[in-house]
Amino acid sequence: MGASPSLRFLLLWIAIAAAADELYCDSWRLSVETNNAGSWRTVPPPCRGFVEEYMSGERYASDSNVVALESLAFAKSVQITDDGKDAWIFDVDETLLSNIPYYASTGYGSKLFNVTSFNEWVNLASAPALPASLRLYEDLLILGFQMILLTGRTESQRKITEDNLLLTGYGYWKRLILREALDLGKPAVKFKSERRAELEGEGLRIHGNSGDQWSDLLGSTMARRSFKLPNPMYYIG
Amino acid sequence: MGASPSLRFLLLWIAIAAAADELYCDSWRLSVETNNAGSWRTVPPPCRGFVEEYMSGERYASDSNVVALESLAFAKSVQITDDGKDAWIFDVDETLLSNIPYYASTGYGSKLFNVTSFNEWVNLASAPALPASLRLYEDLLILGFQMILLTGRTESQRKITEDNLLLTGYGYWKRLILREALDLGKPAVKFKSERRAELEGEGLRIHGNSGDQWSDLLGSTMARRSFKLPNPMYYIG
């Protein structure tokens, strides 16, 4: 290399710093996925590039695929009865649908969440399916599960959400549950726990629950098995 | 490179296969850490080298450090009263103490668990401290938490466990709870939930809970915040 000694030193220093960031950011991501991080608002500044590379490269796809495979392995072990009460719950955003096009244009979670621009994006109904989830969804339908979609989106977004789901290949859900007026101030974990309790009250057996946030999965009336999809871009409590 | 075309092709093929294994194994590890994998008995054969490298390299240390930092950040937010009822629960194996020397000599989780040889190792009382946990433990003591050690080890291992903990720098715990005769057949999640309920019955406030297994953390009477330490070597249900 023809670089001067000082330039070579600078390049080496940059490489070492990048490796340190990579190591830290991978540990930060694990702490998010295991719910150790608790509440957080934006991706840490040193990890912006890391999250972009994770989401747009092959790791996010691979991680999502393995979640779907583990989910399917469990689903196949469930004894389905023909009373139509064997249910699987799916969250929508970053679970069935992917908002990567929106987050790619806004820095992959490195900026504070902007509800106005996010709702404009939702209203386009152009979020793609998360490929691994779409395959899983189809397999679960074939196995005989009743699909319950339980999302933090609001009733006012029902039509656009249905359109987006149908356009991307989803269908045949038993119920799409959105936040009603009374739910608007509730933490997600409370809203979703209440709705799961109602579903169980109706006699449904909630075998599996798939979501990218721990607030989709924890709380009361938990599913027999919960499946955490990856999402290092944002946190919902 | 002076290698023949067929050797070059073979080396390329090996490199591609190794990259594919690395991608898959990293996703498998995430599925273990998020509890998506459910019950498993040995590390998948393609991931043996991956787990060895993870455990013996800098990633395990970095992941453990970040868990300790997140734990400490939460601990500092807790309002400690002087009634001596503010508690933090720690598991022992792969949480306070590290059995890496044992697992290094038995393939890092690639072989079925051997209770005889593991107990021989435990009886040596020579497990090192997990460095990040020892620092956290000391910080929590200074903050004023009561330390409760809750482990799946048995009462017959009390003396050797105390010796090992004291030798590696731990001390001043309020209680070391081990499995009694009646607990021997219980799943860990049941045993630990029962003991947490007893602790709460005694008026303790369980703020934090640190463990490398989800069965340390989930169940009933959960801590306000749970902290999952990494462990891709074995699963306890």
Short mmCIF file of C-alpha atoms in Angstrom, two decimals:
data_model
loop_
_atom_site.label_atom_id
_atom_site.label_comp_id
_atom_site.label_asym_id
_atom_site.label_seq_id
_atom_site.Cartn_x
_atom_site.Cartn_y
_atom_site.Cartn_z
CA MET A 1 0.00 0.00 0.00
CA GLY A 2 1.38 3.39 -0.95
CA ALA A 3 -0.22 5.26 1.95
CA SER A 4 2.01 7.32 4.22
CA PRO A 5 2.74 5.99 7.73
CA SER A 6 0.38 8.52 9.33
CA LEU A 7 -2.45 7.63 6.93
CA ARG A 8 -1.82 3.93 7.56
CA PHE A 9 -2.03 4.60 11.30
CA LEU A 10 -5.30 6.51 10.84
CA LEU A 11 -6.78 3.66 8.78
CA LEU A 12 -5.72 1.11 11.39
CA TRP A 13 -7.27 3.22 14.14
CA ILE A 14 -10.55 3.47 12.18
CA ALA A 15 -10.55 -0.30 11.69
CA ILE A 16 -10.01 -0.94 15.41
CA ALA A 17 -12.76 1.53 16.37
CA ALA A 18 -15.14 -0.07 13.86
CA ALA A 19 -14.42 -3.54 15.26
CA ALA A 20 -15.04 -2.28 18.80
CA ASP A 21 -18.33 -0.70 17.70
CA GLU A 22 -19.34 -3.91 15.95
CA LEU A 23 -18.68 -5.94 19.09
CA TYR A 24 -20.55 -3.50 21.32
CA CYS A 25 -23.47 -3.06 18.93
CA ASP A 26 -23.93 -6.79 18.55
CA SER A 27 -24.10 -7.05 22.36
CA TRP A 28 -26.50 -4.10 22.48
CA ARG A 29 -28.72 -5.80 19.90
CA LEU A 30 -28.73 -9.01 21.98
CA SER A 31 -29.74 -7.00 25.05
CA VAL A 32 -32.67 -5.58 23.08
CA GLU A 33 -33.78 -8.97 21.79
CA THR A 34 -33.62 -10.55 25.27
CA ASN A 35 -35.50 -7.58 26.83
CA ASN A 36 -32.50 -6.78 29.04
CA ALA A 37 -32.29 -3.26 27.65
CA GLY A 38 -35.73 -2.32 28.94
CA SER A 39 -37.15 0.89 27.49
CA TRP A 40 -35.07 2.74 24.88
CA ARG A 41 -35.87 5.50 22.43
CA THR A 42 -33.31 5.48 19.63
CA VAL A 43 -30.53 3.23 18.38
CA PRO A 44 -27.27 4.28 20.14
CA PRO A 45 -25.33 6.63 17.83
CA PRO A 46 -22.31 4.28 17.40
CA CYS A 47 -24.71 1.55 16.22
CA ARG A 48 -26.52 3.37 13.41
CA GLY A 49 -24.44 1.81 10.68
CA PHE A 50 -24.56 -1.55 12.41
CA VAL A 51 -28.38 -1.61 12.53
CA GLU A 52 -28.64 -0.52 8.90
CA GLU A 53 -26.30 -3.30 7.84
CA TYR A 54 -28.11 -5.82 10.03
CA MET A 55 -31.55 -4.93 8.68
CA SER A 56 -30.62 -4.60 5.03
CA GLY A 57 -28.18 -7.50 4.90
CA GLU A 58 -28.66 -11.23 5.28
CA ARG A 59 -28.65 -11.38 9.10
CA TYR A 60 -32.17 -10.01 9.64
CA ALA A 61 -33.51 -12.38 6.99
CA SER A 62 -31.66 -15.33 8.54
CA ASP A 63 -32.81 -14.49 12.07
CA SER A 64 -36.42 -14.13 10.86
CA ASN A 65 -36.21 -17.44 9.01
CA VAL A 66 -35.00 -19.29 12.11
CA VAL A 67 -37.82 -17.80 14.22
CA ALA A 68 -40.32 -19.04 11.63
CA LEU A 69 -38.73 -22.50 11.59
CA GLU A 70 -38.83 -22.77 15.41
CA SER A 71 -42.45 -21.59 15.37
CA LEU A 72 -43.42 -24.16 12.76
CA ALA A 73 -41.65 -26.97 14.63
CA PHE A 74 -43.75 -26.17 17.69
CA ALA A 75 -46.95 -25.70 15.67
CA LYS A 76 -46.56 -29.17 14.16
CA SER A 77 -46.44 -30.64 17.66
CA VAL A 78 -49.84 -29.14 18.57
CA GLN A 79 -52.83 -31.47 18.50
CA ILE A 80 -55.42 -29.52 16.52
CA THR A 81 -59.05 -30.32 17.29
CA ASP A 82 -61.89 -29.56 14.89
CA ASP A 83 -63.78 -27.21 17.20
CA GLY A 84 -62.06 -24.18 15.63
CA LYS A 85 -60.58 -23.04 18.94
CA ASP A 86 -56.85 -23.59 18.29
CA ALA A 87 -55.45 -20.10 17.88
CA TRP A 88 -52.18 -18.42 16.96
CA ILE A 89 -51.70 -14.70 17.54
CA PHE A 90 -49.68 -12.47 15.24
CA ASP A 91 -48.66 -8.90 15.71
CA VAL A 92 -48.67 -6.84 12.47
CA ASP A 93 -45.80 -4.32 12.22
CA GLU A 94 -42.35 -5.93 11.92
CA THR A 95 -44.10 -9.29 12.28
CA LEU A 96 -46.48 -9.91 9.38
CA LEU A 97 -45.65 -6.67 7.57
CA SER A 98 -42.25 -5.03 7.28
CA ASN A 99 -41.84 -1.26 7.54
CA ILE A 100 -38.24 -1.42 6.34
CA PRO A 101 -38.92 0.99 3.43
CA TYR A 102 -40.10 3.60 5.95
CA TYR A 103 -37.30 2.99 8.42
CA ALA A 104 -34.69 2.95 5.65
CA SER A 105 -35.76 6.48 4.72
CA THR A 106 -35.64 7.68 8.34
CA GLY A 107 -32.33 6.23 9.55
CA TYR A 108 -33.25 2.75 10.79
CA GLY A 109 -34.37 3.82 14.24
CA SER A 110 -31.59 6.33 14.79
CA LYS A 111 -34.09 9.22 15.01
CA LEU A 112 -36.97 9.68 17.42
CA PHE A 113 -40.22 8.06 16.32
CA ASN A 114 -42.40 10.45 14.31
CA VAL A 115 -46.03 9.36 14.53
CA THR A 116 -47.17 11.71 11.76
CA SER A 117 -44.79 10.49 9.09
CA PHE A 118 -45.24 6.87 10.23
CA ASN A 119 -49.02 7.11 9.87
CA GLU A 120 -48.59 8.63 6.42
CA TRP A 121 -46.53 5.59 5.52
CA VAL A 122 -49.14 3.21 7.00
CA ASN A 123 -51.84 4.92 4.95
CA LEU A 124 -50.01 4.05 1.75
CA ALA A 125 -50.78 0.37 2.51
CA SER A 126 -47.56 -0.50 0.75
CA ALA A 127 -45.59 -2.29 3.48
CA PRO A 128 -44.21 -5.57 2.10
CA ALA A 129 -44.78 -8.89 3.83
CA LEU A 130 -41.98 -10.19 6.02
CA PRO A 131 -41.20 -13.22 3.83
CA ALA A 132 -40.50 -15.71 6.65
CA SER A 133 -43.72 -14.73 8.43
CA LEU A 134 -45.83 -15.08 5.29
CA ARG A 135 -44.57 -18.64 4.77
CA LEU A 136 -45.21 -19.44 8.44
CA TYR A 137 -48.70 -17.90 8.27
CA GLU A 138 -49.60 -20.07 5.29
CA ASP A 139 -48.25 -23.20 6.98
CA LEU A 140 -50.22 -22.48 10.16
CA LEU A 141 -53.43 -21.98 8.16
CA ILE A 142 -52.89 -25.35 6.51
CA LEU A 143 -52.27 -26.97 9.90
CA GLY A 144 -55.67 -25.64 10.99
CA PHE A 145 -54.85 -22.77 13.33
CA GLN A 146 -57.25 -19.85 13.74
CA MET A 147 -55.31 -16.70 13.00
CA ILE A 148 -55.77 -13.78 15.37
CA LEU A 149 -54.08 -10.53 14.37
CA LEU A 150 -53.54 -8.33 17.40
CA THR A 151 -51.96 -4.97 16.67
CA GLY A 152 -51.31 -1.64 18.31
CA ARG A 153 -52.64 0.06 15.17
CA THR A 154 -55.95 1.85 15.74
CA GLU A 155 -59.48 1.11 14.51
CA SER A 156 -59.16 4.12 12.21
CA GLN A 157 -56.44 2.18 10.38
CA ARG A 158 -58.54 -0.98 9.96
CA LYS A 159 -59.37 -0.62 6.28
CA ILE A 160 -55.86 0.35 5.23
CA THR A 161 -54.38 -2.44 7.32
CA GLU A 162 -56.71 -5.04 5.81
CA ASP A 163 -55.85 -3.75 2.33
CA ASN A 164 -52.13 -3.95 3.02
CA LEU A 165 -52.37 -7.47 4.45
CA LEU A 166 -54.52 -8.76 1.57
CA LEU A 167 -52.28 -7.14 -1.05
CA THR A 168 -49.22 -8.88 0.35
CA GLY A 169 -50.75 -12.35 0.46
CA TYR A 170 -52.28 -12.67 3.93
CA GLY A 171 -55.87 -13.73 4.33
CA TYR A 172 -58.35 -15.95 6.11
CA TRP A 173 -57.73 -14.46 9.54
CA LYS A 174 -60.41 -15.12 12.13
CA ARG A 175 -60.08 -11.70 13.70
CA LEU A 176 -58.11 -8.48 13.30
CA ILE A 177 -58.04 -6.71 16.66
CA LEU A 178 -56.98 -3.05 16.74
CA ARG A 179 -56.93 -0.44 19.48
CA GLU A 180 -60.32 1.06 20.14
CA ALA A 181 -60.84 4.52 21.61
CA LEU A 182 -60.67 3.16 25.16
CA ASP A 183 -57.34 1.47 24.47
CA LEU A 184 -55.50 4.52 23.18
CA GLY A 185 -53.75 5.42 26.43
CA LYS A 186 -52.88 1.88 27.47
CA PRO A 187 -49.39 0.40 27.38
CA ALA A 188 -49.22 -2.26 24.66
CA VAL A 189 -48.58 -5.04 27.16
CA LYS A 190 -51.82 -4.17 29.01
CA PHE A 191 -53.93 -3.79 25.86
CA LYS A 192 -52.70 -7.07 24.42
CA SER A 193 -53.00 -9.00 27.71
CA GLU A 194 -56.63 -7.82 28.04
CA ARG A 195 -57.46 -8.94 24.53
CA ARG A 196 -55.80 -12.33 25.05
CA ALA A 197 -57.86 -12.78 28.23
CA GLU A 198 -61.02 -12.07 26.22
CA LEU A 199 -60.00 -14.57 23.57
CA GLU A 200 -59.39 -17.22 26.22
CA GLY A 201 -62.74 -16.28 27.76
CA GLU A 202 -64.31 -17.17 24.42
CA GLY A 203 -62.76 -20.62 24.69
CA LEU A 204 -59.85 -20.10 22.31
CA ARG A 205 -56.64 -21.99 23.10
CA ILE A 206 -53.74 -19.64 22.41
CA HIS A 207 -50.94 -21.99 21.44
CA GLY A 208 -48.50 -19.59 19.84
CA ASN A 209 -47.89 -15.86 19.79
CA SER A 210 -45.52 -14.14 17.35
CA GLY A 211 -44.36 -10.57 17.80
CA ASP A 212 -41.29 -8.37 17.46
CA GLN A 213 -41.84 -6.64 20.83
CA TRP A 214 -41.78 -8.25 24.27
CA SER A 215 -44.94 -6.23 25.00
CA ASP A 216 -46.62 -8.43 22.36
CA LEU A 217 -45.68 -11.55 24.29
CA LEU A 218 -45.38 -10.90 28.03
CA GLY A 219 -48.03 -9.90 30.57
CA SER A 220 -50.96 -12.09 31.57
CA THR A 221 -52.74 -14.85 29.64
CA MET A 222 -49.53 -15.63 27.80
CA ALA A 223 -49.53 -18.09 24.92
CA ARG A 224 -48.15 -21.59 25.52
CA ARG A 225 -45.16 -20.57 23.41
CA SER A 226 -44.08 -17.07 22.48
CA PHE A 227 -41.86 -16.27 19.52
CA LYS A 228 -39.84 -13.07 19.52
CA LEU A 229 -39.06 -11.75 16.07
CA PRO A 230 -35.98 -9.55 15.73
CA ASN A 231 -36.29 -5.76 15.77
CA PRO A 232 -33.34 -3.56 16.72
CA MET A 233 -34.99 -0.41 15.30
CA TYR A 234 -37.53 0.55 17.94
CA TYR A 235 -39.03 -0.33 21.32
CA ILE A 236 -42.70 -0.38 22.38
CA GLY A 237 -43.38 -0.87 26.07
CA MET B 1 -1.86 -18.49 -4.82
CA GLY B 2 -0.14 -21.54 -6.27
CA ALA B 3 -3.07 -23.88 -5.62
CA SER B 4 -4.53 -25.87 -8.49
CA PRO B 5 -7.97 -24.85 -9.84
CA SER B 6 -9.68 -27.81 -8.16
CA LEU B 7 -8.03 -27.04 -4.80
CA ARG B 8 -9.02 -23.39 -5.18
CA PHE B 9 -12.59 -24.50 -5.88
CA LEU B 10 -12.56 -26.72 -2.79
CA LEU B 11 -11.24 -23.89 -0.60
CA LEU B 12 -13.89 -21.52 -1.96
CA TRP B 13 -16.59 -24.09 -1.28
CA ILE B 14 -15.34 -24.54 2.30
CA ALA B 15 -15.34 -20.76 2.81
CA ILE B 16 -18.92 -20.46 1.52
CA ALA B 17 -20.10 -23.35 3.71
CA ALA B 18 -18.37 -21.82 6.75
CA ALA B 19 -20.04 -18.45 6.10
CA ALA B 20 -23.43 -20.17 5.77
CA ASP B 21 -22.84 -22.03 9.04
CA GLU B 22 -21.80 -18.82 10.76
CA LEU B 23 -24.97 -17.05 9.60
CA TYR B 24 -27.20 -19.95 10.64
CA CYS B 25 -25.45 -20.52 13.96
CA ASP B 26 -25.70 -16.87 14.90
CA SER B 27 -29.46 -17.05 14.21
CA TRP B 28 -29.69 -20.29 16.17
CA ARG B 29 -27.91 -18.63 19.10
CA LEU B 30 -30.35 -15.71 18.99
CA SER B 31 -33.28 -18.16 19.02
CA VAL B 32 -31.81 -19.74 22.16
CA GLU B 33 -31.26 -16.40 23.89
CA THR B 34 -34.82 -15.22 23.10
CA ASN B 35 -36.34 -18.54 24.23
CA ASN B 36 -37.71 -19.18 20.73
CA ALA B 37 -35.85 -22.47 20.49
CA GLY B 38 -37.70 -24.00 23.42
CA SER B 39 -36.18 -27.19 24.76
CA TRP B 40 -32.95 -28.45 23.18
CA ARG B 41 -30.37 -31.03 24.22
CA THR B 42 -27.10 -30.34 22.41
CA VAL B 43 -25.62 -27.62 20.25
CA PRO B 44 -26.47 -28.40 16.58
CA PRO B 45 -23.48 -30.20 14.99
CA PRO B 46 -22.73 -27.45 12.42
CA CYS B 47 -22.48 -24.94 15.30
CA ARG B 48 -19.91 -26.69 17.51
CA GLY B 49 -17.01 -24.56 16.31
CA PHE B 50 -19.17 -21.46 16.37
CA VAL B 51 -20.14 -21.93 20.04
CA GLU B 52 -16.53 -22.66 21.02
CA GLU B 53 -15.38 -19.47 19.30
CA TYR B 54 -18.23 -17.46 20.83
CA MET B 55 -17.56 -18.69 24.37
CA SER B 56 -13.78 -18.49 24.30
CA GLY B 57 -13.52 -15.27 22.27
CA GLU B 58 -14.52 -11.72 23.05
CA ARG B 59 -18.22 -11.97 22.15
CA TYR B 60 -19.32 -13.86 25.29
CA ALA B 61 -17.38 -11.42 27.46
CA SER B 62 -18.87 -8.43 25.64
CA ASP B 63 -22.42 -9.79 25.83
CA SER B 64 -21.98 -10.51 29.55
CA ASN B 65 -20.62 -7.01 30.14
CA VAL B 66 -23.58 -5.36 28.46
CA VAL B 67 -26.04 -7.45 30.52
CA ALA B 68 -24.25 -6.29 33.69
CA LEU B 69 -24.34 -2.66 32.52
CA GLU B 70 -28.09 -2.81 31.76
CA SER B 71 -28.68 -4.46 35.14
CA LEU B 72 -26.71 -1.79 36.97
CA ALA B 73 -28.52 1.02 35.12
CA PHE B 74 -31.84 -0.37 36.34
CA ALA B 75 -30.51 -1.05 39.86
CA LYS B 76 -29.44 2.58 40.21
CA SER B 77 -33.01 3.67 39.44
CA VAL B 78 -34.42 1.63 42.35
CA GLN B 79 -35.30 3.54 45.51
CA ILE B 80 -33.68 1.46 48.27
CA THR B 81 -35.33 1.66 51.68
CA ASP B 82 -33.53 0.79 54.89
CA ASP B 83 -35.87 -2.02 55.94
CA GLY B 84 -33.56 -4.60 54.32
CA LYS B 85 -36.27 -5.89 51.98
CA ASP B 86 -34.91 -4.77 48.60
CA ALA B 87 -33.72 -7.97 46.95
CA TRP B 88 -31.91 -9.07 43.85
CA ILE B 89 -31.86 -12.73 42.84
CA PHE B 90 -28.90 -14.40 41.18
CA ASP B 91 -28.64 -17.85 39.70
CA VAL B 92 -25.23 -19.53 40.24
CA ASP B 93 -24.00 -21.59 37.26
CA GLU B 94 -23.18 -19.50 34.17
CA THR B 95 -24.39 -16.47 36.12
CA LEU B 96 -22.18 -15.88 39.17
CA LEU B 97 -19.81 -18.75 38.44
CA SER B 98 -18.57 -19.87 35.06
CA ASN B 99 -18.22 -23.56 34.19
CA ILE B 100 -16.30 -22.79 31.00
CA PRO B 101 -13.30 -24.93 32.08
CA TYR B 102 -15.63 -27.93 32.36
CA TYR B 103 -17.49 -27.22 29.13
CA ALA B 104 -14.24 -26.52 27.27
CA SER B 105 -13.10 -30.05 28.14
CA THR B 106 -16.41 -31.60 27.05
CA GLY B 107 -17.05 -29.87 23.71
CA TYR B 108 -18.93 -26.68 24.71
CA GLY B 109 -22.36 -28.28 24.86
CA SER B 110 -21.94 -30.43 21.78
CA LYS B 111 -22.31 -33.63 23.82
CA LEU B 112 -25.21 -34.75 26.00
CA PHE B 113 -25.06 -33.46 29.57
CA ASN B 114 -23.27 -35.90 31.89
CA VAL B 115 -24.43 -35.34 35.44
CA THR B 116 -21.69 -37.51 36.95
CA SER B 117 -18.75 -35.69 35.41
CA PHE B 118 -20.42 -32.32 35.96
CA ASN B 119 -20.89 -33.03 39.67
CA GLU B 120 -17.25 -34.11 39.90
CA TRP B 121 -16.34 -30.72 38.45
CA VAL B 122 -18.67 -28.90 40.88
CA ASN B 123 -17.05 -30.73 43.79
CA LEU B 124 -13.67 -29.27 42.85
CA ALA B 125 -15.07 -25.83 43.82
CA SER B 126 -12.79 -24.36 41.21
CA ALA B 127 -15.23 -22.63 38.88
CA PRO B 128 -14.05 -19.06 38.22
CA ALA B 129 -16.31 -16.05 38.71
CA LEU B 130 -17.98 -14.63 35.64
CA PRO B 131 -16.13 -11.30 35.72
CA ALA B 132 -19.02 -9.05 34.65
CA SER B 133 -21.32 -10.65 37.24
CA LEU B 134 -18.79 -10.26 40.06
CA ARG B 135 -18.50 -6.53 39.34
CA LEU B 136 -22.30 -6.22 39.20
CA TYR B 137 -22.69 -8.18 42.43
CA GLU B 138 -20.29 -5.85 44.23
CA ASP B 139 -22.06 -2.76 42.88
CA LEU B 140 -25.46 -4.08 43.97
CA LEU B 141 -24.17 -4.78 47.47
CA ILE B 142 -22.90 -1.22 47.71
CA LEU B 143 -26.27 0.09 46.48
CA GLY B 144 -27.88 -1.79 49.36
CA PHE B 145 -29.58 -4.77 47.73
CA GLN B 146 -30.09 -8.02 49.63
CA MET B 147 -28.53 -10.78 47.59
CA ILE B 148 -30.51 -13.97 47.17
CA LEU B 149 -28.74 -16.82 45.41
CA LEU B 150 -31.26 -19.25 43.96
CA THR B 151 -29.75 -22.26 42.23
CA GLY B 152 -30.74 -25.65 40.87
CA ARG B 153 -27.76 -27.15 42.70
CA THR B 154 -28.77 -29.42 45.58
CA GLU B 155 -28.48 -29.04 49.35
CA SER B 156 -25.76 -31.73 49.26
CA GLN B 157 -23.67 -29.25 47.27
CA ARG B 158 -24.15 -26.36 49.72
CA LYS B 159 -20.73 -26.45 51.35
CA ILE B 160 -18.79 -26.81 48.11
CA THR B 161 -20.90 -24.08 46.47
CA GLU B 162 -20.29 -21.69 49.36
CA ASP B 163 -16.57 -22.46 49.21
CA ASN B 164 -16.45 -21.82 45.48
CA LEU B 165 -18.37 -18.55 45.76
CA LEU B 166 -16.23 -17.27 48.64
CA LEU B 167 -12.99 -18.28 46.91
CA THR B 168 -13.92 -16.28 43.81
CA GLY B 169 -14.82 -13.10 45.64
CA TYR B 170 -18.54 -13.37 46.34
CA GLY B 171 -19.87 -12.85 49.83
CA TYR B 172 -22.41 -11.19 52.07
CA TRP B 173 -25.41 -12.94 50.50
CA LYS B 174 -28.59 -12.93 52.55
CA ARG B 175 -29.56 -16.42 51.51
CA LEU B 176 -28.30 -19.28 49.36
CA ILE B 177 -31.30 -21.38 48.31
CA LEU B 178 -30.62 -24.84 46.88
CA ARG B 179 -32.92 -27.70 45.91
CA GLU B 180 -34.10 -29.71 48.87
CA ALA B 181 -35.16 -33.35 48.66
CA LEU B 182 -38.74 -32.39 47.81
CA ASP B 183 -37.58 -30.19 44.93
CA LEU B 184 -35.51 -32.79 43.13
CA GLY B 185 -38.15 -33.80 40.59
CA LYS B 186 -39.44 -30.30 39.88
CA PRO B 187 -38.81 -28.37 36.68
CA ALA B 188 -36.50 -25.44 37.44
CA VAL B 189 -39.16 -22.88 36.54
CA LYS B 190 -41.54 -24.37 39.15
CA PHE B 191 -38.89 -24.69 41.87
CA LYS B 192 -37.69 -21.13 41.37
CA SER B 193 -41.20 -19.63 41.11
CA GLU B 194 -42.15 -21.32 44.40
CA ARG B 195 -39.09 -19.94 46.15
CA ARG B 196 -39.69 -16.44 44.79
CA ALA B 197 -43.28 -16.61 46.09
CA GLU B 198 -41.92 -17.55 49.54
CA LEU B 199 -39.48 -14.64 49.44
CA GLU B 200 -42.27 -12.24 48.52
CA GLY B 201 -44.36 -13.79 51.30
CA GLU B 202 -41.58 -12.77 53.69
CA GLY B 203 -41.99 -9.19 52.49
CA LEU B 204 -38.98 -9.03 50.17
CA ARG B 205 -39.30 -6.82 47.10
CA ILE B 206 -37.69 -8.67 44.21
CA HIS B 207 -36.46 -5.88 41.98
CA GLY B 208 -34.04 -7.74 39.74
CA ASN B 209 -33.36 -11.33 38.74
CA SER B 210 -30.25 -12.44 36.85
CA GLY B 211 -29.96 -15.84 35.23
CA ASP B 212 -28.65 -17.56 32.13
CA GLN B 213 -31.80 -19.68 31.67
CA TRP B 214 -35.34 -18.46 30.99
CA SER B 215 -36.44 -20.95 33.64
CA ASP B 216 -34.56 -18.75 36.12
CA LEU B 217 -36.64 -15.75 35.10
CA LEU B 218 -40.11 -16.75 33.87
CA GLY B 219 -42.99 -18.39 35.73
CA SER B 220 -44.89 -16.73 38.56
CA THR B 221 -43.81 -14.05 41.04
CA MET B 222 -41.44 -12.64 38.46
CA ALA B 223 -38.99 -9.90 39.38
CA ARG B 224 -39.74 -6.34 38.29
CA ARG B 225 -36.92 -6.71 35.77
CA SER B 226 -35.30 -9.90 34.57
CA PHE B 227 -31.83 -10.08 33.03
CA LYS B 228 -30.97 -12.95 30.73
CA LEU B 229 -27.27 -13.77 30.65
CA PRO B 230 -25.98 -15.48 27.51
CA ASN B 231 -25.58 -19.25 27.39
CA PRO B 232 -25.55 -21.12 24.09
CA MET B 233 -24.10 -24.31 25.68
CA TYR B 234 -27.09 -25.88 27.42
CA TYR B 235 -30.79 -25.59 28.16
CA ILE B 236 -32.62 -26.15 31.46
CA GLY B 237 -36.42 -26.15 31.32
#
